[in-house]
Short mmCIF file of C-alpha atoms in Angstrom, two decimals:
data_model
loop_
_atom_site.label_atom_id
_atom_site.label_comp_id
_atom_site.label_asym_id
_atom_site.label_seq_id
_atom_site.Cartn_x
_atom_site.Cartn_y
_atom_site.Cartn_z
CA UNK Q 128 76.21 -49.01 32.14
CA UNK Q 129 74.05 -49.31 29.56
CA UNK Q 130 72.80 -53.17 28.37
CA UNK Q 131 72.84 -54.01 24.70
CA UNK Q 132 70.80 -57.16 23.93
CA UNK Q 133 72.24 -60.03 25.67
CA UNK Q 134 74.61 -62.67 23.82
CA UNK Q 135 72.91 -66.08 22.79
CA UNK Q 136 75.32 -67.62 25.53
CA UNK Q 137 74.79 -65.42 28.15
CA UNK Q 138 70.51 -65.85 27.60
CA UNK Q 139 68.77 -67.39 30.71
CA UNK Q 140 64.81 -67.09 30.00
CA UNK Q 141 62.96 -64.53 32.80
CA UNK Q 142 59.93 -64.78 34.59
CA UNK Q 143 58.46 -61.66 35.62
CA UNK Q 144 55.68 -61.99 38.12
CA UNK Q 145 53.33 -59.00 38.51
CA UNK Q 146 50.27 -58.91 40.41
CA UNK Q 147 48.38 -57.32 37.44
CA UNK Q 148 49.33 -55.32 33.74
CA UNK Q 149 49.44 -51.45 33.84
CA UNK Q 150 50.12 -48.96 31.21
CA UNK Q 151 53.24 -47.47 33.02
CA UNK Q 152 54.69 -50.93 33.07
CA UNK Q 153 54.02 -51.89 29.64
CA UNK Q 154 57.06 -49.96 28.34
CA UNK Q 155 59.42 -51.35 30.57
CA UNK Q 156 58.48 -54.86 30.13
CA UNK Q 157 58.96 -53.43 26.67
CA UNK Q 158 63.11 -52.80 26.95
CA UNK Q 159 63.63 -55.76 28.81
CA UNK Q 160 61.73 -58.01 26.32
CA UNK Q 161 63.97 -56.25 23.43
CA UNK Q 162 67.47 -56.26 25.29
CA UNK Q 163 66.95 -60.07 26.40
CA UNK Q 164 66.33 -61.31 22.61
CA UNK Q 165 62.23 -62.12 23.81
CA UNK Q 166 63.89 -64.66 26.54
CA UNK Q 167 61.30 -62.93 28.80
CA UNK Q 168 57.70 -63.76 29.97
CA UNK Q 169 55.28 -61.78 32.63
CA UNK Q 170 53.41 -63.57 35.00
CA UNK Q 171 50.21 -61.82 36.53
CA UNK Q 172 46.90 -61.78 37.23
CA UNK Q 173 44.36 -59.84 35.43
CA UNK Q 174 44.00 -56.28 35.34
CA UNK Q 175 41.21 -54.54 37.54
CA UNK Q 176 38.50 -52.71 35.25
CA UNK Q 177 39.50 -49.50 36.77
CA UNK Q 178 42.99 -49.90 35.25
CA UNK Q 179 43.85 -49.28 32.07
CA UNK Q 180 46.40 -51.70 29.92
CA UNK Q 181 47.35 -52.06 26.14
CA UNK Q 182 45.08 -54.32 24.16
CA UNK Q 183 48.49 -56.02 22.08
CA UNK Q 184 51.87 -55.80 23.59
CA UNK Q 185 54.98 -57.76 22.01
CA UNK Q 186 56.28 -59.48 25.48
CA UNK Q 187 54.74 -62.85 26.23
CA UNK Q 188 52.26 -61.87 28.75
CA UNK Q 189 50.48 -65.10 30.92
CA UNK Q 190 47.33 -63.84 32.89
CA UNK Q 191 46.46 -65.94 35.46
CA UNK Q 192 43.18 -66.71 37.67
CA UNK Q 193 43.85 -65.56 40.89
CA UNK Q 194 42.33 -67.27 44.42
CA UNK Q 195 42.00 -65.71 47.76
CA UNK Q 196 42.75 -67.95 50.67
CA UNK Q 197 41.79 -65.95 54.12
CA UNK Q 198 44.67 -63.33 53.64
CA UNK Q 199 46.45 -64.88 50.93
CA UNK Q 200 46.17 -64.92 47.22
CA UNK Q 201 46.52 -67.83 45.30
CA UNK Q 202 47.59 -67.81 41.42
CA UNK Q 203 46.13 -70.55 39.65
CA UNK Q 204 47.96 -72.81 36.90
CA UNK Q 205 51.70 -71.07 37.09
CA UNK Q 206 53.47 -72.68 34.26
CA UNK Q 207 56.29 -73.81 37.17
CA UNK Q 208 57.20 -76.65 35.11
CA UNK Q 209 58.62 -74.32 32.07
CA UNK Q 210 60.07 -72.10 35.18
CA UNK Q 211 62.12 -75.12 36.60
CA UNK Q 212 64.10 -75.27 32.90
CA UNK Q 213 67.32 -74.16 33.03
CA UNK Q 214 69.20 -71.48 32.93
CA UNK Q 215 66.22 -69.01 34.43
CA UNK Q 216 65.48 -66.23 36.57
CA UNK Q 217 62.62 -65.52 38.53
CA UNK Q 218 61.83 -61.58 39.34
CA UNK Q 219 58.43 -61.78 42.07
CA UNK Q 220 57.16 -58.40 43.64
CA UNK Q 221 57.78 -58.61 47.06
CA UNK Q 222 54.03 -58.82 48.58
CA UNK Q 223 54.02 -61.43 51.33
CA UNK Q 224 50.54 -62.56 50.72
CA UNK Q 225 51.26 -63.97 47.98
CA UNK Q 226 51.78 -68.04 48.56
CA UNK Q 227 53.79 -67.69 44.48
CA UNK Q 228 56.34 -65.88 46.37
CA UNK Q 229 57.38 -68.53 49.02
CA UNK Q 230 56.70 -71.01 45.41
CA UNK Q 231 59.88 -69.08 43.91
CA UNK Q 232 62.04 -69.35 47.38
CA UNK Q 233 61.37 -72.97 47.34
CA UNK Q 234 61.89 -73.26 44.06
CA UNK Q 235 65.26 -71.64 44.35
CA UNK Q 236 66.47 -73.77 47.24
CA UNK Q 237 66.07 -76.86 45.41
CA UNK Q 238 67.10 -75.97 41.88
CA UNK Q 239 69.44 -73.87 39.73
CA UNK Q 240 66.70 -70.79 39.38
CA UNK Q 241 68.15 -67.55 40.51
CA UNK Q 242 65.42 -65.79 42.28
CA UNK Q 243 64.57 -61.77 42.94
CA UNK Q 244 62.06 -60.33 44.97
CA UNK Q 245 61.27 -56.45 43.65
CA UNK Q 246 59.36 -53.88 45.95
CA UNK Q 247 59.33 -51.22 48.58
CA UNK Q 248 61.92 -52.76 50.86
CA UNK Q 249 59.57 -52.43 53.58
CA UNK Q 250 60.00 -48.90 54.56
CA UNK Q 251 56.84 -48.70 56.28
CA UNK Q 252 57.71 -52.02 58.76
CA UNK Q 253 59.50 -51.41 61.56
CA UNK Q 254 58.26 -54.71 63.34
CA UNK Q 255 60.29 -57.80 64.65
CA UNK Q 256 58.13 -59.99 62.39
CA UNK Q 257 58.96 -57.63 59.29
CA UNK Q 258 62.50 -57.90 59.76
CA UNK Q 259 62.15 -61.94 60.16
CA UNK Q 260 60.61 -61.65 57.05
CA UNK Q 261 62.95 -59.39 54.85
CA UNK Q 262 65.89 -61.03 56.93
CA UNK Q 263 64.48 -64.57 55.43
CA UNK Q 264 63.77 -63.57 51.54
CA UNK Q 265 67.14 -62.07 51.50
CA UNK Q 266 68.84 -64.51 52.96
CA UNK Q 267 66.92 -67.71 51.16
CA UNK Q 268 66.88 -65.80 47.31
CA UNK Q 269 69.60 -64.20 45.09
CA UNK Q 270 68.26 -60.90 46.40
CA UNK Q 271 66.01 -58.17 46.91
CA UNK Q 272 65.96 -55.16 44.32
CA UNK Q 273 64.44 -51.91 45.46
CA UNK Q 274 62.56 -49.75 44.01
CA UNK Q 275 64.83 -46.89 44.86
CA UNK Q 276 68.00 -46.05 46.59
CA UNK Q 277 65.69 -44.81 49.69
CA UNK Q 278 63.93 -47.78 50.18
CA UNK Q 279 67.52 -49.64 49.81
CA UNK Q 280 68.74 -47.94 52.79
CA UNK Q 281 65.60 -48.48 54.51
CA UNK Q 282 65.92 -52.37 54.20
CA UNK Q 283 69.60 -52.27 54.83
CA UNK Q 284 68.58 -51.31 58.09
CA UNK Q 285 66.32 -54.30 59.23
CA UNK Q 286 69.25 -56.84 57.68
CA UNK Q 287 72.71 -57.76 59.43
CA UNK Q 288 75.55 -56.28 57.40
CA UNK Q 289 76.89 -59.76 55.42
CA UNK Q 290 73.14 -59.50 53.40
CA UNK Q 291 73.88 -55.91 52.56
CA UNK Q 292 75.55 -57.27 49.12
CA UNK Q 293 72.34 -58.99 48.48
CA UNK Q 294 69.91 -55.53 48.45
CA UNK Q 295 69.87 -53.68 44.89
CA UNK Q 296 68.00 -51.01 43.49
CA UNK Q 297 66.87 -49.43 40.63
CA UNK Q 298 65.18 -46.38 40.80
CA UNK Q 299 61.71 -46.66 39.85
CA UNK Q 300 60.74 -44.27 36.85
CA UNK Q 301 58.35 -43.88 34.20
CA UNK Q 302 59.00 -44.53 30.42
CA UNK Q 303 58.57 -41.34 29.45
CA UNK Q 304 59.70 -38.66 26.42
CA UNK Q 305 60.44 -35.58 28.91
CA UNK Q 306 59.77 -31.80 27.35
CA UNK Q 307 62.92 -30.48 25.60
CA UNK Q 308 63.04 -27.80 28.00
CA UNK Q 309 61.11 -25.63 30.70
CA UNK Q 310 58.28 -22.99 30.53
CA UNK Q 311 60.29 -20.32 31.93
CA UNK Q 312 56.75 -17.99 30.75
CA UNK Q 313 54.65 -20.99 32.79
CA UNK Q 314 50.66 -19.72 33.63
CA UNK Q 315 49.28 -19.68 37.26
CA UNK Q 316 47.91 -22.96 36.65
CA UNK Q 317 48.67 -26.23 39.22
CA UNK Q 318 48.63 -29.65 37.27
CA UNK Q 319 47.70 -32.88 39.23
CA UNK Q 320 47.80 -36.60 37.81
CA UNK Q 321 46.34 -39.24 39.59
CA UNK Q 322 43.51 -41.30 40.00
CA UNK Q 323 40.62 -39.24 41.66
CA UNK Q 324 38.71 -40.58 44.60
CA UNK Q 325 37.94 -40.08 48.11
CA UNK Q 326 41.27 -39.43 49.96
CA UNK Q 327 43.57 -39.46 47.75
CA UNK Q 328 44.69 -35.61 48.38
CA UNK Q 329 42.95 -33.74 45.87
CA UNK Q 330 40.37 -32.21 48.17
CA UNK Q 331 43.57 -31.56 50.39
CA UNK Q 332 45.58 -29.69 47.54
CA UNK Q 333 41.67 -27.95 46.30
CA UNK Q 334 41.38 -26.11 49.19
CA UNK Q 335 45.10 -25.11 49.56
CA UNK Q 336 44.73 -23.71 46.14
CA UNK Q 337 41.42 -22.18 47.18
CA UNK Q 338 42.77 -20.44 50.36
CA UNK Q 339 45.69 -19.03 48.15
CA UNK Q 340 43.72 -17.91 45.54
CA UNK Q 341 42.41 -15.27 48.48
CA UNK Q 342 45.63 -13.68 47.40
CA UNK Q 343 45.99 -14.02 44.13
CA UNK Q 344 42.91 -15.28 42.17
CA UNK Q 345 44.81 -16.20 38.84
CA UNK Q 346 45.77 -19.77 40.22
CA UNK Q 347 43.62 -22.66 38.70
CA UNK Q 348 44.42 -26.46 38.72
CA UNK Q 349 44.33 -28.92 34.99
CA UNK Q 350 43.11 -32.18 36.40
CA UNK Q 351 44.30 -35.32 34.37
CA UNK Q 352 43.16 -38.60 35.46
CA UNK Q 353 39.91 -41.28 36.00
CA UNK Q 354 38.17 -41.87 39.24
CA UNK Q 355 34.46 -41.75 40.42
CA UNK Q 356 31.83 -39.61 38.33
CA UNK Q 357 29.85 -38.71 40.95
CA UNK Q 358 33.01 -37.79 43.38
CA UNK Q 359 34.38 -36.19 40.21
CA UNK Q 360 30.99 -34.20 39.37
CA UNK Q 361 30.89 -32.95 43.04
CA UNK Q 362 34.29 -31.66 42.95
CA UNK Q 363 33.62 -29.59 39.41
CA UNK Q 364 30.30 -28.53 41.41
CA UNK Q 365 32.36 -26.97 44.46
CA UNK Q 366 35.76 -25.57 43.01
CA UNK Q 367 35.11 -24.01 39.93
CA UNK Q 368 38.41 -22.85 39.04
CA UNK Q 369 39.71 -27.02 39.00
CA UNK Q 370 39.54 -28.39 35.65
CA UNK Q 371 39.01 -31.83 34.86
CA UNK Q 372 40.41 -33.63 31.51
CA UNK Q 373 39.54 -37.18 32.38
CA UNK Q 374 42.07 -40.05 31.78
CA UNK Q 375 44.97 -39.60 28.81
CA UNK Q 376 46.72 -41.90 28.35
CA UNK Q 377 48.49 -39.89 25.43
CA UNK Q 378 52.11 -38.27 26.48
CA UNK Q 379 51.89 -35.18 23.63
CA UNK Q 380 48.12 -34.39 24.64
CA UNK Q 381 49.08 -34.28 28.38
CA UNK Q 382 52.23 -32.10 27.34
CA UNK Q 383 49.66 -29.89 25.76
CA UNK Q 384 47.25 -29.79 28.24
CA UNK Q 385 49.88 -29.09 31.37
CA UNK Q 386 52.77 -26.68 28.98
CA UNK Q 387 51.74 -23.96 31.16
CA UNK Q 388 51.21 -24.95 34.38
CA UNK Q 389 53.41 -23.41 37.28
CA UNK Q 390 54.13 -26.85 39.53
CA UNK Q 391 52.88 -30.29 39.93
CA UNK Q 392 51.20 -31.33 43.14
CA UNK Q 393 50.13 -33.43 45.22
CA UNK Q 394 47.86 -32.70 48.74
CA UNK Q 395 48.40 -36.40 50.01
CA UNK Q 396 50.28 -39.28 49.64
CA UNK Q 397 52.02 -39.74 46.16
CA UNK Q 398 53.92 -42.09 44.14
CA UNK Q 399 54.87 -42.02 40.71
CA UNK Q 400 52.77 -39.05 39.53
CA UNK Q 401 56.37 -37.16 40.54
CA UNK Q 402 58.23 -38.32 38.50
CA UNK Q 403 55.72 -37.94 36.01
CA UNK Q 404 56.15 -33.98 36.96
CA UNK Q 405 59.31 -33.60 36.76
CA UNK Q 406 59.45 -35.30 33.02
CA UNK Q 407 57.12 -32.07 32.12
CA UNK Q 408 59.83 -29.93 33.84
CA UNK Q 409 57.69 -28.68 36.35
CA UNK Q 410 58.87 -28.17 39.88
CA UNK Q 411 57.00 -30.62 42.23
CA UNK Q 412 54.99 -29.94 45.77
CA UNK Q 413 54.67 -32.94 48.18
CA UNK Q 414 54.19 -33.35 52.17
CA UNK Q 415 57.46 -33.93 53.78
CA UNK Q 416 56.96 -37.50 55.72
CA UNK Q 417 58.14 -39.65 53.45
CA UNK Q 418 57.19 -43.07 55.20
CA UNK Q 419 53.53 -41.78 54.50
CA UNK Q 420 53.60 -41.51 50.72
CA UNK Q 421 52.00 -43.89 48.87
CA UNK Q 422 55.32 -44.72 46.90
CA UNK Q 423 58.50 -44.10 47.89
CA UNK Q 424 58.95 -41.81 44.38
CA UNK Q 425 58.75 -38.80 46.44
CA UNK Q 426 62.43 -39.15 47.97
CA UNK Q 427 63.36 -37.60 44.66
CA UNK Q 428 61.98 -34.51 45.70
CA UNK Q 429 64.99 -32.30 47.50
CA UNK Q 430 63.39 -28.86 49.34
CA UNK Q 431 64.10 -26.17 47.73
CA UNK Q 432 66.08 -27.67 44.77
CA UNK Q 433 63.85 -29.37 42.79
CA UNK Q 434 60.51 -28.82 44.57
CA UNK Q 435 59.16 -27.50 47.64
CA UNK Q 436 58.10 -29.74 50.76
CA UNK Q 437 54.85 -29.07 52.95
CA UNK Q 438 53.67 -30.27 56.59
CA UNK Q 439 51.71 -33.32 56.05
CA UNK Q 440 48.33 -32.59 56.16
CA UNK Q 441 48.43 -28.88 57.26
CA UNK Q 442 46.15 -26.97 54.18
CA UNK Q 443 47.83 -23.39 55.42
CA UNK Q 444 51.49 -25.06 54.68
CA UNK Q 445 50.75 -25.95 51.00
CA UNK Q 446 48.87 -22.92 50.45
CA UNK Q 447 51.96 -20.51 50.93
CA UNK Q 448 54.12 -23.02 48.83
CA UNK Q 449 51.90 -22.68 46.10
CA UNK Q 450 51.98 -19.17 46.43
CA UNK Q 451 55.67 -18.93 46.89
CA UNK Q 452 56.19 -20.63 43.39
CA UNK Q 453 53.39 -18.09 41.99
CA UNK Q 454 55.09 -15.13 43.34
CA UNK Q 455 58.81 -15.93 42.95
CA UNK Q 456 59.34 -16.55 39.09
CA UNK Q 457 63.22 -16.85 39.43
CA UNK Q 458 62.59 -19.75 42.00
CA UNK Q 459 60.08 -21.96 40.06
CA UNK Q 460 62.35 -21.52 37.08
CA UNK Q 461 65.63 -22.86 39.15
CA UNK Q 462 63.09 -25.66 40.72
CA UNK Q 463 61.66 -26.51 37.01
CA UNK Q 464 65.04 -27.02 35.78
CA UNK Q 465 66.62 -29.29 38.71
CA UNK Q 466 63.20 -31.37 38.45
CA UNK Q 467 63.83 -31.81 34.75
CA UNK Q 468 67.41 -33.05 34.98
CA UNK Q 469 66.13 -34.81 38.13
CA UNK Q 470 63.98 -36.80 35.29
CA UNK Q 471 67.24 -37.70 33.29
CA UNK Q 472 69.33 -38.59 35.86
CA UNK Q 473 66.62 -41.58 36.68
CA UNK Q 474 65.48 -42.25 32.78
CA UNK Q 475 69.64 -42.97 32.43
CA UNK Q 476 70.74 -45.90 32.41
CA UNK Q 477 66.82 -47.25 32.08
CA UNK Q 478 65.14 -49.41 34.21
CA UNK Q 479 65.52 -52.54 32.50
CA UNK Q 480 69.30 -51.98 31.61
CA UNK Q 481 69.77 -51.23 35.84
CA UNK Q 482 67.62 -54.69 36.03
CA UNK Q 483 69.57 -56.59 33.72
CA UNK Q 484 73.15 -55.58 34.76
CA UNK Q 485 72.17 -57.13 38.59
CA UNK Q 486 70.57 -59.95 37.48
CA UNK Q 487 73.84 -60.09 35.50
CA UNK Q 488 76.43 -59.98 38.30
#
């Protein structure tokens, strides 16, 4: 169901709180700021230097101070005094070190705010103090929303069956204007997008690409994203069939750059740069243990349907499933166009009409 902007007497005023502004979130802050009539106000910290963010954006944006305590981070000056009017809505990502979580629990238990906690669902935590935990800011808040159907399961796991009814999700996605169609005539080229340092896979998926090119020496790799210089300079110095773009940060340039590219991959632990693949309509290559991805974006990757899974951290694995792609034209085609209606499937309904219909209910 798709959320038109919310009636004057249905309006409650919403508090995001993020831990710090990125670009990828900017557009969804976007939607919900339009379909909520501007009743809606982020709540974060400031963004690291080696992320990039939007100099103007039309939501109301507060950036915050932010104190560490031992293990614990400390936002300075929340505006909990505007929070407390009613009716409002509290949305906090679900990062137990932060003491402005267990602020909007409180909160909730001794006034009329509804309160959300957004995140991972704990896939990762199998522990009997990470199921006190989830079992608590279920049980104490209006409920958690995950950021997929995966990580839903996952938490409905660690919770007794009555709190099932409080777990949500809404699958996480990028803002994105997908290709009208695939390359069916794609290159030998591999795209990767990501931030580029020391283990984050791209040495991994380098040398898989460098043992396959022993069989067919056409395969090269478009690079887009930031990272180190000097990690970056020794990469260009070693592989010199990988090509580096930098950061863009511009959708039609990065269409350009990556129209001909075979498949998108990544050699260790992803996230969101998947669905970011599949908007381009190319097929996507990930390692198959799933509690080990950075995100939990990669469940949207089905073997053999939309993309091809490798053995995590086995070079000689990815290697033939990049060449598999590059040899079998008929397959990467059939991949390329499950991944791109993959990409509609989770841009439709968007994110912030899937938000707004549970905080809704």
């Amino acid at each position: 169901m798709v959320v038109n902007n919310i009636a004057p007497e249905e309006l409650m005023k919403l508090f995001f709180f993020q831990p710090y502004m990125t670009t990828y979130r900017e557009p969804f802050f976007e939607d919900i700021h339009c379909k909520t009539n501007g009743e809606f106000e982020v709540i974060c910290s400031v963004t690291p230097q080696d992320f990039h963010r939007s100099d103007k954006v039309h939501f109301k944006m507060t950036s915050l101070a932010i104190k560490k305590i031992n293990r614990l981070f400390f936002f300075r000056n929340i505006p909990w005094k505007k929070i407390r009017q009613t009716p409002s809505c509290v949305i906090h990502f679900a990062d137990f070190k932060y003491i402005s979580l267990y602020q909007s629990v409180l909160l909730k238990c001794i006034s009329f705010t509804r309160v959300y906690l957004h995140g991972q669902g704990g896939y990762k935590s199998h522990g009997t103090i990470a199921k006190l935990f989830y079992f608590f800011s279920v049980l104490l808040t209006d409920g958690y929303i995950c950021y997929n159907e995966f990580c839903a399961i996952e938490l409905k796991k660690k919770l007794p069956y009555f709190l099932h009814r409080k777990v949500f999700h809404i699958d996480n996605c990028l803002y994105l204007n997908p290709v009208e169609k695939i390359n069916a005539d794609a290159g030998k080229s591999i795209a990767f997008i990501g931030r580029i340092r020391p283990r984050c896979g791209l040495e991994e998926l380098l040398d898989a690409l460098e043992l396959a090119r022993q069989k067919d020496t056409s395969l090269t790799i478009e690079i887009v994203g930031s990272g180190d210089p000097d990690f970056i300079v020794g990469l260009s110095r070693r592989y010199s069939f990988a090509h580096f773009h930098g950061a863009v940060y511009d959708e039609e340039h990065i269409k350009h750059l990556l129209s001909s590219c075979l498949a998108g991959a990544y050699g260790g632990d992803a996230g969101l740069s998947v669905v970011h693949y599949m908007a381009l309509g190319l097929p996507v290559i990930v390692h198959n243990d799933l509690r080990q991805h950075m995100g939990p974006e990669p469940a949207y990757v089905r073997d053999a349907k939309n993309g091809l899974l490798f053995e995590k951290g086995n070079i000689d694995s990815l290697s033939k499933k990049l060449l598999q792609l590059a040899d079998d034209r008929e397959l990467r085609n059939r991949l390329a166009g499950a991944a791109l209606d993959t990409f509609h499937t989770l841009q439709s309904p968007s994110m912030a009409d899937k938000l707004l219909n549970i905080i809704k209910e």
